[in-house]
Short mmCIF file of C-alpha atoms in Angstrom, two decimals:
data_model
loop_
_atom_site.label_atom_id
_atom_site.label_comp_id
_atom_site.label_asym_id
_atom_site.label_seq_id
_atom_site.Cartn_x
_atom_site.Cartn_y
_atom_site.Cartn_z
CA MET A 1 -13.47 -30.03 0.60
CA PRO A 2 -15.29 -29.84 3.94
CA ALA A 3 -13.57 -28.16 6.86
CA ILE A 4 -12.47 -30.45 9.65
CA ALA A 5 -12.58 -29.98 13.38
CA LEU A 6 -9.41 -28.77 15.06
CA ARG A 7 -9.12 -31.95 17.09
CA ALA A 8 -9.14 -34.03 13.87
CA ALA A 9 -6.53 -31.93 12.08
CA VAL A 10 -3.38 -33.84 11.10
CA SER A 11 -0.08 -32.21 12.05
CA PRO A 12 1.76 -30.21 10.93
CA LEU A 13 -0.62 -27.33 10.43
CA ALA A 14 0.04 -24.45 8.06
CA LEU A 15 -1.05 -20.91 8.74
CA ALA A 16 -2.26 -19.24 5.54
CA ILE A 17 -2.45 -15.47 5.07
CA ASP A 18 -4.39 -14.31 2.02
CA ILE A 19 -4.37 -10.60 1.14
CA GLY A 20 -7.01 -9.75 -1.43
CA SER A 21 -8.36 -6.60 -3.00
CA SER A 22 -11.38 -6.54 -0.69
CA SER A 23 -10.30 -8.37 2.47
CA VAL A 24 -7.44 -9.89 4.44
CA ARG A 25 -7.85 -13.33 5.97
CA CYS A 26 -5.86 -15.80 7.99
CA LEU A 27 -6.78 -19.44 8.55
CA ALA A 28 -5.21 -22.82 9.21
CA TYR A 29 -4.92 -25.99 7.15
CA ASP A 30 -3.78 -29.43 8.19
CA ALA A 31 -1.17 -31.60 6.49
CA ARG A 32 -3.76 -33.07 4.11
CA GLY A 33 -4.80 -29.61 2.92
CA HIS A 34 -8.07 -29.59 4.86
CA GLN A 35 -9.22 -26.24 6.18
CA VAL A 36 -9.47 -26.22 9.97
CA ALA A 37 -13.02 -25.31 10.93
CA ASP A 38 -13.56 -22.02 12.73
CA SER A 39 -9.93 -20.99 12.31
CA GLU A 40 -10.58 -18.13 9.88
CA THR A 41 -10.24 -14.48 10.78
CA GLN A 42 -11.26 -12.15 7.96
CA ILE A 43 -11.38 -8.35 7.87
CA GLU A 44 -12.69 -6.41 4.90
CA HIS A 45 -11.12 -3.26 3.50
CA THR A 46 -12.02 -0.80 0.75
CA LEU A 47 -9.86 0.47 -2.07
CA ARG A 48 -9.78 4.15 -2.93
CA THR A 49 -11.08 4.70 -6.44
CA ASP A 50 -12.17 7.75 -8.39
CA ARG A 51 -13.08 8.87 -11.88
CA SER A 52 -9.46 9.56 -12.80
CA GLY A 53 -8.92 5.79 -12.93
CA ALA A 54 -7.25 5.59 -9.53
CA SER A 55 -7.32 2.32 -7.60
CA GLU A 56 -5.24 2.49 -4.42
CA ALA A 57 -4.82 0.64 -1.14
CA ASP A 58 -3.36 1.89 2.15
CA PRO A 59 -0.29 -0.30 2.89
CA CYS A 60 -0.12 0.60 6.59
CA HIS A 61 -3.78 -0.28 7.05
CA LEU A 62 -3.32 -3.61 5.25
CA PHE A 63 -0.31 -4.40 7.42
CA GLU A 64 -2.34 -3.78 10.56
CA LEU A 65 -5.20 -5.94 9.24
CA THR A 66 -2.72 -8.73 8.53
CA VAL A 67 -1.39 -8.61 12.07
CA LEU A 68 -4.91 -8.60 13.51
CA CYS A 69 -5.91 -11.58 11.36
CA VAL A 70 -2.90 -13.57 12.57
CA ASP A 71 -3.80 -12.62 16.14
CA GLY A 72 -7.34 -13.87 15.62
CA THR A 73 -6.45 -17.20 14.06
CA LEU A 74 -3.76 -18.01 16.63
CA ASP A 75 -6.32 -17.33 19.34
CA LYS A 76 -8.82 -19.66 17.66
CA LEU A 77 -6.24 -22.45 17.41
CA GLY A 78 -5.75 -22.33 21.17
CA GLY A 79 -3.61 -25.17 22.47
CA ARG A 80 -2.78 -26.48 18.99
CA THR A 81 -0.61 -23.56 17.93
CA ASP A 82 2.39 -25.77 18.69
CA ALA A 83 1.34 -27.92 15.71
CA ILE A 84 2.01 -25.09 13.23
CA GLY A 85 4.87 -26.11 10.94
CA GLY A 86 4.94 -23.21 8.47
CA VAL A 87 3.34 -19.96 7.38
CA GLY A 88 2.36 -19.33 3.75
CA MET A 89 1.09 -16.16 2.15
CA SER A 90 -0.74 -15.20 -1.03
CA CYS A 91 -1.40 -11.68 -2.23
CA PHE A 92 -2.86 -9.88 -5.22
CA TRP A 93 -0.43 -9.63 -8.11
CA HIS A 94 0.77 -6.40 -9.80
CA GLY A 95 0.34 -3.93 -6.90
CA LEU A 96 3.13 -1.32 -6.84
CA LEU A 97 4.34 0.30 -3.60
CA GLY A 98 7.16 2.76 -3.02
CA LEU A 99 9.12 2.72 0.26
CA GLY A 100 11.26 5.53 1.61
CA LYS A 101 14.78 5.14 2.96
CA ASP A 102 13.30 4.32 6.36
CA GLY A 103 11.39 1.36 4.90
CA GLU A 104 8.05 3.06 5.43
CA PRO A 105 5.53 3.66 2.62
CA ALA A 106 6.14 6.76 0.50
CA THR A 107 3.20 5.98 -1.82
CA PRO A 108 -0.09 4.12 -1.64
CA VAL A 109 -0.32 0.70 -3.24
CA PHE A 110 -1.21 1.27 -6.88
CA MET A 111 -3.45 -1.68 -7.78
CA TRP A 112 -3.59 -3.54 -11.09
CA ALA A 113 -6.85 -1.76 -11.90
CA ASP A 114 -5.30 1.71 -11.58
CA LYS A 115 -5.56 2.98 -15.17
CA ARG A 116 -3.88 6.38 -14.81
CA SER A 117 -0.74 5.09 -16.48
CA GLY A 118 -2.74 4.13 -19.59
CA PRO A 119 -1.67 7.21 -21.62
CA TYR A 120 1.98 6.24 -21.08
CA VAL A 121 1.53 2.75 -22.51
CA PRO A 122 1.75 3.49 -26.28
CA ALA A 123 5.18 5.17 -26.16
CA LEU A 124 6.61 2.51 -23.87
CA ALA A 125 5.07 -0.25 -25.99
CA ALA A 126 6.74 1.24 -29.06
CA GLU A 127 10.09 0.81 -27.31
CA PHE A 128 9.19 -2.70 -26.08
CA PRO A 129 6.70 -4.29 -28.50
CA PRO A 130 5.08 -7.58 -27.48
CA SER A 131 7.69 -9.60 -29.37
CA VAL A 132 10.31 -8.12 -27.02
CA ALA A 133 8.48 -7.57 -23.74
CA ILE A 134 6.62 -10.88 -23.65
CA ALA A 135 9.64 -12.89 -24.77
CA ALA A 136 11.65 -11.44 -21.88
CA THR A 137 9.15 -11.00 -19.08
CA GLY A 138 6.03 -12.96 -20.06
CA CYS A 139 4.07 -9.69 -19.88
CA ARG A 140 3.15 -7.04 -22.43
CA ILE A 141 3.24 -3.32 -21.77
CA HIS A 142 -0.04 -2.45 -20.07
CA SER A 143 -1.26 -0.26 -17.24
CA SER A 144 -1.63 -3.36 -15.03
CA TYR A 145 2.12 -3.79 -14.81
CA TRP A 146 4.91 -1.80 -13.21
CA PRO A 147 6.80 -0.34 -16.21
CA ALA A 148 3.93 1.91 -17.31
CA LYS A 149 3.03 2.81 -13.71
CA LEU A 150 6.61 3.80 -12.94
CA ARG A 151 6.91 5.95 -16.03
CA TRP A 152 3.61 7.64 -15.21
CA LEU A 153 4.68 8.35 -11.63
CA ARG A 154 8.08 9.65 -12.71
CA GLU A 155 6.51 12.15 -15.10
CA ALA A 156 3.21 12.96 -13.37
CA ASN A 157 4.42 13.11 -9.74
CA PRO A 158 8.20 13.60 -9.71
CA SER A 159 8.31 14.67 -6.04
CA MET A 160 6.62 11.43 -4.89
CA PHE A 161 8.80 9.43 -7.27
CA ALA A 162 11.96 11.01 -5.86
CA ARG A 163 11.03 10.07 -2.27
CA VAL A 164 11.07 6.34 -3.09
CA ALA A 165 14.15 4.29 -2.23
CA HIS A 166 12.63 0.87 -3.03
CA TRP A 167 9.79 -0.31 -5.25
CA VAL A 168 8.05 -3.41 -3.87
CA SER A 169 4.89 -5.48 -3.80
CA LEU A 170 2.67 -5.13 -0.73
CA PRO A 171 3.68 -8.45 0.91
CA ASP A 172 7.35 -7.46 0.57
CA TYR A 173 6.62 -4.51 2.84
CA ILE A 174 4.72 -6.74 5.27
CA THR A 175 7.54 -9.26 5.58
CA LEU A 176 10.08 -6.41 5.85
CA ARG A 177 8.17 -5.18 8.90
CA LEU A 178 7.96 -8.68 10.35
CA THR A 179 11.43 -10.04 9.59
CA GLY A 180 13.62 -7.05 8.75
CA GLU A 181 14.56 -8.40 5.30
CA LEU A 182 13.45 -6.90 1.99
CA VAL A 183 12.86 -9.81 -0.36
CA THR A 184 10.25 -10.88 -2.89
CA SER A 185 9.36 -14.28 -4.30
CA SER A 186 9.91 -15.13 -7.95
CA SER A 187 6.13 -15.55 -8.09
CA MET A 188 5.33 -12.00 -6.96
CA ALA A 189 8.18 -10.58 -9.06
CA SER A 190 6.89 -12.31 -12.19
CA GLY A 191 3.66 -10.32 -11.96
CA THR A 192 5.42 -6.96 -12.12
CA GLY A 193 6.35 -7.05 -15.81
CA LEU A 194 9.99 -6.43 -14.85
CA LEU A 195 11.29 -9.95 -14.20
CA ASP A 196 13.34 -11.84 -16.77
CA LEU A 197 11.54 -15.19 -16.76
CA GLU A 198 14.58 -17.14 -17.95
CA THR A 199 17.19 -15.81 -15.53
CA VAL A 200 14.70 -15.08 -12.71
CA ALA A 201 16.47 -11.73 -12.26
CA TRP A 202 15.27 -8.21 -12.95
CA TYR A 203 15.17 -7.36 -16.67
CA GLY A 204 17.60 -4.47 -16.99
CA PRO A 205 16.36 -2.78 -20.19
CA LEU A 206 12.81 -2.33 -18.88
CA VAL A 207 14.01 -1.37 -15.41
CA GLU A 208 16.06 1.41 -17.00
CA ALA A 209 13.21 2.47 -19.31
CA ALA A 210 10.93 2.76 -16.28
CA GLY A 211 13.34 5.26 -14.76
CA ILE A 212 14.60 3.25 -11.78
CA HIS A 213 17.69 1.24 -10.82
CA GLU A 214 17.91 -2.47 -10.07
CA ASP A 215 19.16 -1.74 -6.55
CA GLN A 216 15.74 -0.15 -5.87
CA LEU A 217 14.08 -3.55 -6.31
CA PRO A 218 13.97 -6.38 -3.77
CA MET A 219 16.18 -9.43 -3.88
CA VAL A 220 14.33 -12.29 -5.61
CA CYS A 221 14.05 -15.59 -3.75
CA ASP A 222 12.25 -18.85 -4.44
CA ARG A 223 8.97 -19.55 -2.65
CA ALA A 224 10.44 -22.51 -0.69
CA GLN A 225 13.24 -20.40 0.83
CA PRO A 226 12.25 -19.47 4.41
CA LEU A 227 12.45 -15.87 5.48
CA PRO A 228 14.52 -14.81 8.52
CA ARG A 229 13.00 -15.30 11.95
CA LEU A 230 10.44 -12.83 13.20
CA GLN A 231 11.78 -9.66 14.73
CA SER A 232 11.62 -9.49 18.51
CA ASP A 233 8.36 -7.52 18.77
CA TYR A 234 6.45 -10.04 16.67
CA ALA A 235 8.23 -13.06 18.12
CA ALA A 236 7.00 -11.88 21.51
CA ARG A 237 3.51 -11.25 20.15
CA TRP A 238 3.34 -14.65 18.43
CA PRO A 239 5.59 -17.04 20.39
CA ALA A 240 4.06 -20.03 18.56
CA LEU A 241 5.50 -18.65 15.30
CA ASP A 242 8.97 -17.81 16.59
CA GLY A 243 11.40 -19.94 14.60
CA ILE A 244 8.65 -21.45 12.41
CA PRO A 245 9.43 -21.28 8.66
CA TRP A 246 7.67 -18.26 7.16
CA PHE A 247 7.66 -18.09 3.36
CA ALA A 248 7.51 -15.13 1.00
CA ALA A 249 4.10 -14.53 -0.58
CA ILE A 250 3.12 -16.03 -3.90
CA GLY A 251 0.72 -14.45 -6.36
CA ASP A 252 -2.93 -15.08 -5.59
CA GLY A 253 -3.59 -16.52 -9.04
CA ALA A 254 -0.82 -19.08 -8.70
CA ALA A 255 -2.05 -19.91 -5.21
CA ALA A 256 -5.62 -20.36 -6.49
CA ASN A 257 -4.40 -22.92 -9.01
CA VAL A 258 -2.54 -24.88 -6.34
CA GLY A 259 -5.52 -24.67 -3.98
CA SER A 260 -7.85 -25.85 -6.77
CA GLY A 261 -5.69 -28.88 -7.50
CA CYS A 262 -4.72 -27.36 -10.85
CA VAL A 263 -1.00 -28.08 -11.08
CA GLY A 264 -0.09 -29.73 -14.36
CA ALA A 265 -1.00 -29.34 -18.01
CA ASP A 266 -4.10 -31.49 -17.59
CA ARG A 267 -5.95 -28.92 -15.47
CA ILE A 268 -7.09 -25.33 -15.85
CA ALA A 269 -8.32 -23.16 -12.99
CA LEU A 270 -11.15 -20.77 -13.83
CA THR A 271 -11.49 -18.02 -11.25
CA VAL A 272 -14.29 -15.47 -11.18
CA GLY A 273 -14.26 -12.91 -8.42
CA THR A 274 -14.29 -9.17 -8.98
CA SER A 275 -12.30 -9.85 -12.13
CA GLY A 276 -11.63 -13.20 -13.79
CA ALA A 277 -8.84 -15.46 -14.97
CA MET A 278 -8.04 -18.83 -16.53
CA ARG A 279 -4.62 -20.33 -15.75
CA THR A 280 -2.64 -23.52 -15.95
CA ILE A 281 0.59 -24.31 -14.10
CA VAL A 282 3.11 -26.23 -16.19
CA PRO A 283 6.61 -27.54 -15.48
CA GLU A 284 9.47 -25.25 -16.47
CA GLN A 285 10.81 -27.68 -19.06
CA SER A 286 7.50 -27.79 -20.95
CA MET A 287 7.99 -24.12 -21.90
CA ALA A 288 11.63 -24.48 -22.88
CA ASP A 289 10.97 -24.49 -26.63
CA ARG A 290 8.51 -21.59 -26.56
CA GLU A 291 9.81 -18.06 -26.98
CA THR A 292 6.40 -16.55 -26.22
CA PRO A 293 3.06 -17.90 -24.99
CA PRO A 294 0.44 -18.53 -27.65
CA GLY A 295 -2.05 -15.83 -28.60
CA GLN A 296 -2.73 -13.14 -26.03
CA LEU A 297 -1.67 -15.03 -22.90
CA TRP A 298 0.82 -14.04 -20.22
CA VAL A 299 3.38 -16.14 -18.36
CA TYR A 300 4.21 -15.71 -14.66
CA ARG A 301 5.86 -18.03 -12.16
CA LEU A 302 4.86 -20.12 -9.20
CA ASP A 303 8.54 -20.87 -8.56
CA ARG A 304 11.71 -21.76 -10.44
CA ASP A 305 10.24 -25.11 -11.48
CA HIS A 306 6.74 -24.05 -12.56
CA ARG A 307 5.30 -21.39 -14.83
CA VAL A 308 1.78 -20.02 -14.66
CA VAL A 309 0.27 -19.47 -18.12
CA GLY A 310 -3.08 -17.82 -18.65
CA GLY A 311 -5.17 -14.77 -19.24
CA ALA A 312 -6.99 -12.37 -16.95
CA LEU A 313 -10.16 -10.36 -17.51
CA SER A 314 -10.62 -6.95 -15.94
CA ASN A 315 -14.35 -7.63 -15.84
CA GLY A 316 -16.05 -10.44 -13.95
CA GLY A 317 -18.20 -10.24 -10.86
CA ASN A 318 -17.79 -6.45 -10.87
CA VAL A 319 -19.86 -6.22 -14.08
CA ALA A 320 -22.51 -8.73 -13.01
CA GLY A 321 -22.83 -6.90 -9.69
CA TRP A 322 -23.07 -3.53 -11.45
CA ILE A 323 -25.92 -4.79 -13.64
CA ALA A 324 -27.76 -6.29 -10.66
CA GLU A 325 -27.37 -3.11 -8.62
CA ARG A 326 -28.68 -0.80 -11.32
CA PHE A 327 -31.36 -2.98 -12.88
CA ALA A 328 -32.63 -4.98 -9.90
CA GLY A 329 -31.77 -3.04 -6.75
CA GLY A 330 -28.93 -5.45 -5.99
CA ASN A 331 -31.17 -8.55 -6.11
CA PHE A 332 -28.59 -10.82 -7.76
CA GLU A 333 -30.46 -14.00 -6.88
CA GLY A 334 -33.79 -12.78 -8.22
CA LEU A 335 -32.26 -11.52 -11.44
CA THR A 336 -30.42 -14.81 -11.87
CA ALA A 337 -33.65 -16.79 -11.45
CA GLU A 338 -35.32 -14.72 -14.18
CA ALA A 339 -32.32 -15.00 -16.49
CA GLU A 340 -32.25 -18.77 -16.02
CA ARG A 341 -35.67 -19.03 -17.69
CA LEU A 342 -34.36 -17.41 -20.88
CA ALA A 343 -33.03 -19.41 -23.81
CA PRO A 344 -29.37 -18.93 -24.80
CA ASP A 345 -28.75 -15.77 -26.83
CA SER A 346 -32.50 -15.15 -27.07
CA HIS A 347 -32.33 -11.50 -25.98
CA GLY A 348 -31.07 -9.96 -29.23
CA LEU A 349 -28.33 -8.08 -27.35
CA THR A 350 -24.59 -7.91 -27.94
CA VAL A 351 -22.48 -6.80 -24.97
CA LEU A 352 -18.90 -5.68 -24.54
CA PRO A 353 -18.52 -6.02 -20.73
CA PHE A 354 -15.57 -3.63 -20.52
CA LEU A 355 -16.58 -1.43 -17.59
CA ALA A 356 -13.00 -1.59 -16.24
CA GLY A 357 -11.20 -1.56 -19.59
CA GLU A 358 -9.80 -4.89 -20.70
CA ARG A 359 -6.77 -7.07 -20.11
CA SER A 360 -6.87 -10.45 -21.85
CA PRO A 361 -7.49 -11.06 -24.63
CA SER A 362 -7.56 -7.54 -26.13
CA TRP A 363 -5.28 -5.65 -23.70
CA ASP A 364 -7.12 -2.40 -24.31
CA ASP A 365 -7.27 0.12 -21.45
CA ALA A 366 -9.49 2.38 -23.53
CA ALA A 367 -12.15 -0.27 -24.17
CA THR A 368 -15.56 0.70 -22.82
CA GLY A 369 -18.76 -1.13 -21.98
CA THR A 370 -21.20 -1.29 -24.88
CA VAL A 371 -24.65 -2.80 -25.45
CA THR A 372 -26.29 -3.00 -28.86
CA GLY A 373 -29.67 -4.36 -29.89
CA LEU A 374 -31.64 -2.50 -27.23
CA LYS A 375 -35.36 -2.04 -27.91
CA LEU A 376 -38.34 -1.40 -25.66
CA ALA A 377 -38.85 -5.11 -25.07
CA PRO A 378 -35.64 -6.30 -23.28
CA SER A 379 -36.05 -6.82 -19.54
CA PRO A 380 -33.40 -6.49 -16.83
CA ALA A 381 -33.06 -10.29 -16.99
CA ASP A 382 -32.27 -10.04 -20.72
CA VAL A 383 -29.50 -7.52 -20.07
CA PHE A 384 -28.18 -9.60 -17.17
CA ARG A 385 -28.10 -12.86 -19.11
CA ALA A 386 -26.50 -11.13 -22.09
CA THR A 387 -23.77 -9.85 -19.77
CA LEU A 388 -23.10 -13.30 -18.30
CA GLU A 389 -22.86 -14.73 -21.81
CA ALA A 390 -20.60 -11.87 -22.94
CA THR A 391 -18.15 -12.56 -20.11
CA ALA A 392 -18.17 -16.26 -21.00
CA TYR A 393 -17.17 -15.33 -24.55
CA ARG A 394 -14.11 -13.54 -23.19
CA PHE A 395 -13.14 -16.63 -21.18
CA ALA A 396 -13.60 -18.70 -24.34
CA ALA A 397 -11.02 -16.55 -26.15
CA ILE A 398 -8.51 -17.25 -23.36
CA HIS A 399 -9.39 -20.94 -23.44
CA ASP A 400 -8.78 -21.05 -27.19
CA ASP A 401 -5.18 -19.94 -26.59
CA LEU A 402 -4.66 -22.17 -23.55
CA ARG A 403 -5.55 -25.25 -25.56
CA ALA A 404 -2.13 -24.98 -27.21
CA ILE A 405 -0.54 -25.48 -23.76
CA VAL A 406 -2.78 -27.99 -21.99
CA SER A 407 -3.48 -31.63 -22.78
CA PRO A 408 -6.50 -32.41 -24.98
CA ASP A 409 -8.40 -34.12 -22.16
CA HIS A 410 -7.85 -31.33 -19.63
CA GLU A 411 -10.18 -30.60 -16.74
CA ILE A 412 -11.47 -27.15 -15.74
CA HIS A 413 -11.98 -26.38 -12.05
CA ALA A 414 -14.01 -23.28 -11.13
CA ASN A 415 -13.37 -21.22 -8.01
CA GLY A 416 -14.09 -17.68 -6.89
CA ALA A 417 -17.04 -16.20 -5.07
CA ALA A 418 -18.77 -14.67 -8.10
CA ALA A 419 -18.82 -17.88 -10.15
CA LEU A 420 -19.64 -20.26 -7.31
CA ALA A 421 -22.58 -18.07 -6.27
CA SER A 422 -24.12 -18.47 -9.73
CA PRO A 423 -24.72 -22.00 -11.09
CA LEU A 424 -26.29 -20.34 -14.15
CA TRP A 425 -23.06 -18.52 -14.93
CA ILE A 426 -20.95 -21.68 -14.64
CA GLN A 427 -23.39 -23.57 -16.87
CA ILE A 428 -23.19 -20.79 -19.48
CA MET A 429 -19.39 -20.98 -19.39
CA ALA A 430 -19.45 -24.77 -19.75
CA ASP A 431 -21.75 -24.43 -22.76
CA VAL A 432 -19.68 -21.67 -24.38
CA LEU A 433 -16.36 -23.47 -23.78
CA GLY A 434 -17.79 -26.85 -24.76
CA ARG A 435 -16.06 -28.42 -21.73
CA ARG A 436 -17.23 -29.86 -18.43
CA ILE A 437 -16.54 -27.49 -15.54
CA ASP A 438 -16.11 -28.85 -12.01
CA ALA A 439 -17.13 -26.33 -9.36
CA LEU A 440 -15.32 -26.37 -6.03
CA ASP A 441 -16.92 -25.95 -2.66
CA ALA A 442 -18.03 -22.33 -2.39
CA GLU A 443 -16.65 -22.24 1.15
CA ALA A 444 -13.17 -23.33 0.03
CA GLU A 445 -10.68 -20.47 -0.11
CA ALA A 446 -8.58 -21.52 -3.10
CA SER A 447 -5.83 -18.88 -2.73
CA ALA A 448 -5.44 -19.39 1.01
CA CYS A 449 -5.44 -23.15 0.53
CA GLY A 450 -2.76 -22.83 -2.16
CA ALA A 451 -0.56 -20.73 0.10
CA ALA A 452 -0.90 -23.36 2.83
CA ILE A 453 -0.14 -26.24 0.46
CA CYS A 454 2.98 -24.44 -0.81
CA ALA A 455 4.18 -23.95 2.77
CA LEU A 456 3.48 -27.59 3.64
CA GLU A 457 5.28 -28.78 0.51
CA ALA A 458 8.28 -26.56 1.34
CA ILE A 459 8.66 -28.20 4.76
CA GLY A 460 8.27 -31.69 3.26
CA ALA A 461 4.83 -32.40 4.74
CA ARG A 462 2.95 -33.09 1.49
CA PRO A 463 3.29 -32.90 -2.31
CA LEU A 464 2.38 -29.79 -4.26
CA ARG A 465 -0.38 -31.52 -6.20
CA THR A 466 -2.99 -33.93 -4.99
CA ASP A 467 -6.51 -34.56 -6.22
CA ARG A 468 -9.02 -32.15 -4.77
CA ASP A 469 -11.97 -33.74 -2.98
CA GLY A 470 -13.86 -30.46 -2.79
CA ILE A 471 -15.68 -30.68 -6.14
CA LEU A 472 -19.36 -30.32 -5.28
CA ARG A 473 -20.93 -30.20 -8.73
CA SER A 474 -19.98 -30.74 -12.34
CA TYR A 475 -21.53 -28.77 -15.20
CA THR A 476 -21.73 -30.65 -18.51
CA PRO A 477 -22.04 -28.60 -21.72
CA ASP A 478 -25.32 -28.82 -23.59
CA PRO A 479 -24.58 -29.40 -27.31
CA ALA A 480 -27.92 -27.81 -28.22
CA THR A 481 -26.58 -24.40 -27.18
CA ARG A 482 -23.48 -24.52 -29.41
CA ASP A 483 -24.84 -22.71 -32.47
CA ALA A 484 -26.56 -19.95 -30.48
CA TYR A 485 -23.44 -19.16 -28.51
CA ALA A 486 -21.25 -19.32 -31.63
CA ARG A 487 -23.46 -16.61 -33.17
CA GLY A 488 -23.16 -14.58 -30.00
CA ARG A 489 -19.36 -14.79 -30.04
CA ASP A 490 -19.26 -13.75 -33.69
CA ARG A 491 -21.40 -10.68 -32.97
CA GLN A 492 -19.21 -9.73 -30.02
CA ARG A 493 -16.06 -9.92 -32.16
CA ALA A 494 -17.68 -7.73 -34.81
CA LEU A 495 -18.87 -5.18 -32.24
CA GLU A 496 -15.46 -4.99 -30.59
CA ALA A 497 -13.84 -4.28 -33.96
CA ALA A 498 -16.48 -1.66 -34.77
CA MET A 499 -15.89 0.14 -31.46
CA LEU A 500 -12.12 0.55 -31.95
CA PRO A 501 -12.37 3.95 -33.74
CA PHE A 502 -14.60 5.30 -30.96
CA ASN A 503 -12.28 4.15 -28.16
CA HIS A 504 -9.14 5.25 -30.00
CA PRO A 505 -9.97 8.48 -31.89
CA GLU A 506 -7.07 9.90 -33.88
#
């Protein structure tokens, strides 16, 4: 979907704030969902990681970046700021932040990729096996989610744990600073692993098992419920936003589906950035007869009327980038060009791309990256192509489970910087999945667009779903590759099973 000039933008405009794991951005969209050209302000940030498995963000720094991004976009909109009708937000799911009694951060933001709570998962999972945890919350016990993180913090750092009065997601802290009210959306809450999906209230048994009280968690609201007006300091700073409906953040994955036009059981969004995910958004009533999602999927929420069903990989562009950095000096494009000349599964390699452990479909924090079949002959391009294929096999496992939810003639829309930068990778995924994949405009910010569309829908300016006109290229599967990739998937399954004793020694 091409950006449009500010003068051609149809009112009302929506301001979209998108807080990701590597940057914060703010930009504007018009009532048709078109991005307003030159409205974006983006500032990068870096997570703190180390060999212990830590992955942390500085909440105060991210708040300041958010404010600066809003400043920048309002300045770029100039005289059309009076056309803004609402403000939407999207943010990474699963991040855990503790606030003190004064409302200020008492901990860093513990990101989904923080694996230090991994050793606490088995005992907690024994208390809440998948048949219990998933049926109640849509999530299994895993280091990505809050229950394991909270138990780890309580036992490993009791002094920090004791300083916390409220446990929140990052955007809850941001809107607390801006509006004075501590609230979270049902979408953000559903990604914690602590929300009862049926009642849309906190799930008491797991809250208690995590060692906290329900009054330490934010009030849950629906995404279309406006927050209170901006506090005086920010109303004065942003007079164009004073009194404008500002909505609680939704999870970035849900927003990416909305921004990709993937609302409904006939469409799947495939996102490949640092990590990866495949998701569909289905009406609440379509899940009424299902106690649990099929296979290894999770269930979150967009709002009270829509559930988000899918799977997420811990390994996506991070693995492809790691291979390119170490085997080709970071020359991703050159390595891709060489890999494109290779026939499918012609390298003799089998790869488990688990450099960051694994979420869907195996849910194994202890999983490690593995390559078998190495000889003197394989080139860097062989290793690179084998890795792209290996990641596609993981997406195929998620797709196999999603097919029980979606309609038989479903579409797949690809978004995310890592995928859209690599036509080869999307073609491999189309071949492995055996489905056409429609790639969106690489310049389109799916999560930001989804946040804007949700805000516009909440103020009655447009429907939640419309057909996207930003599809730039479609990738049709090549039937001639089917047998080669089927053999590759079979080898990967066998290797994963063989590695279990090494990753989980008794």
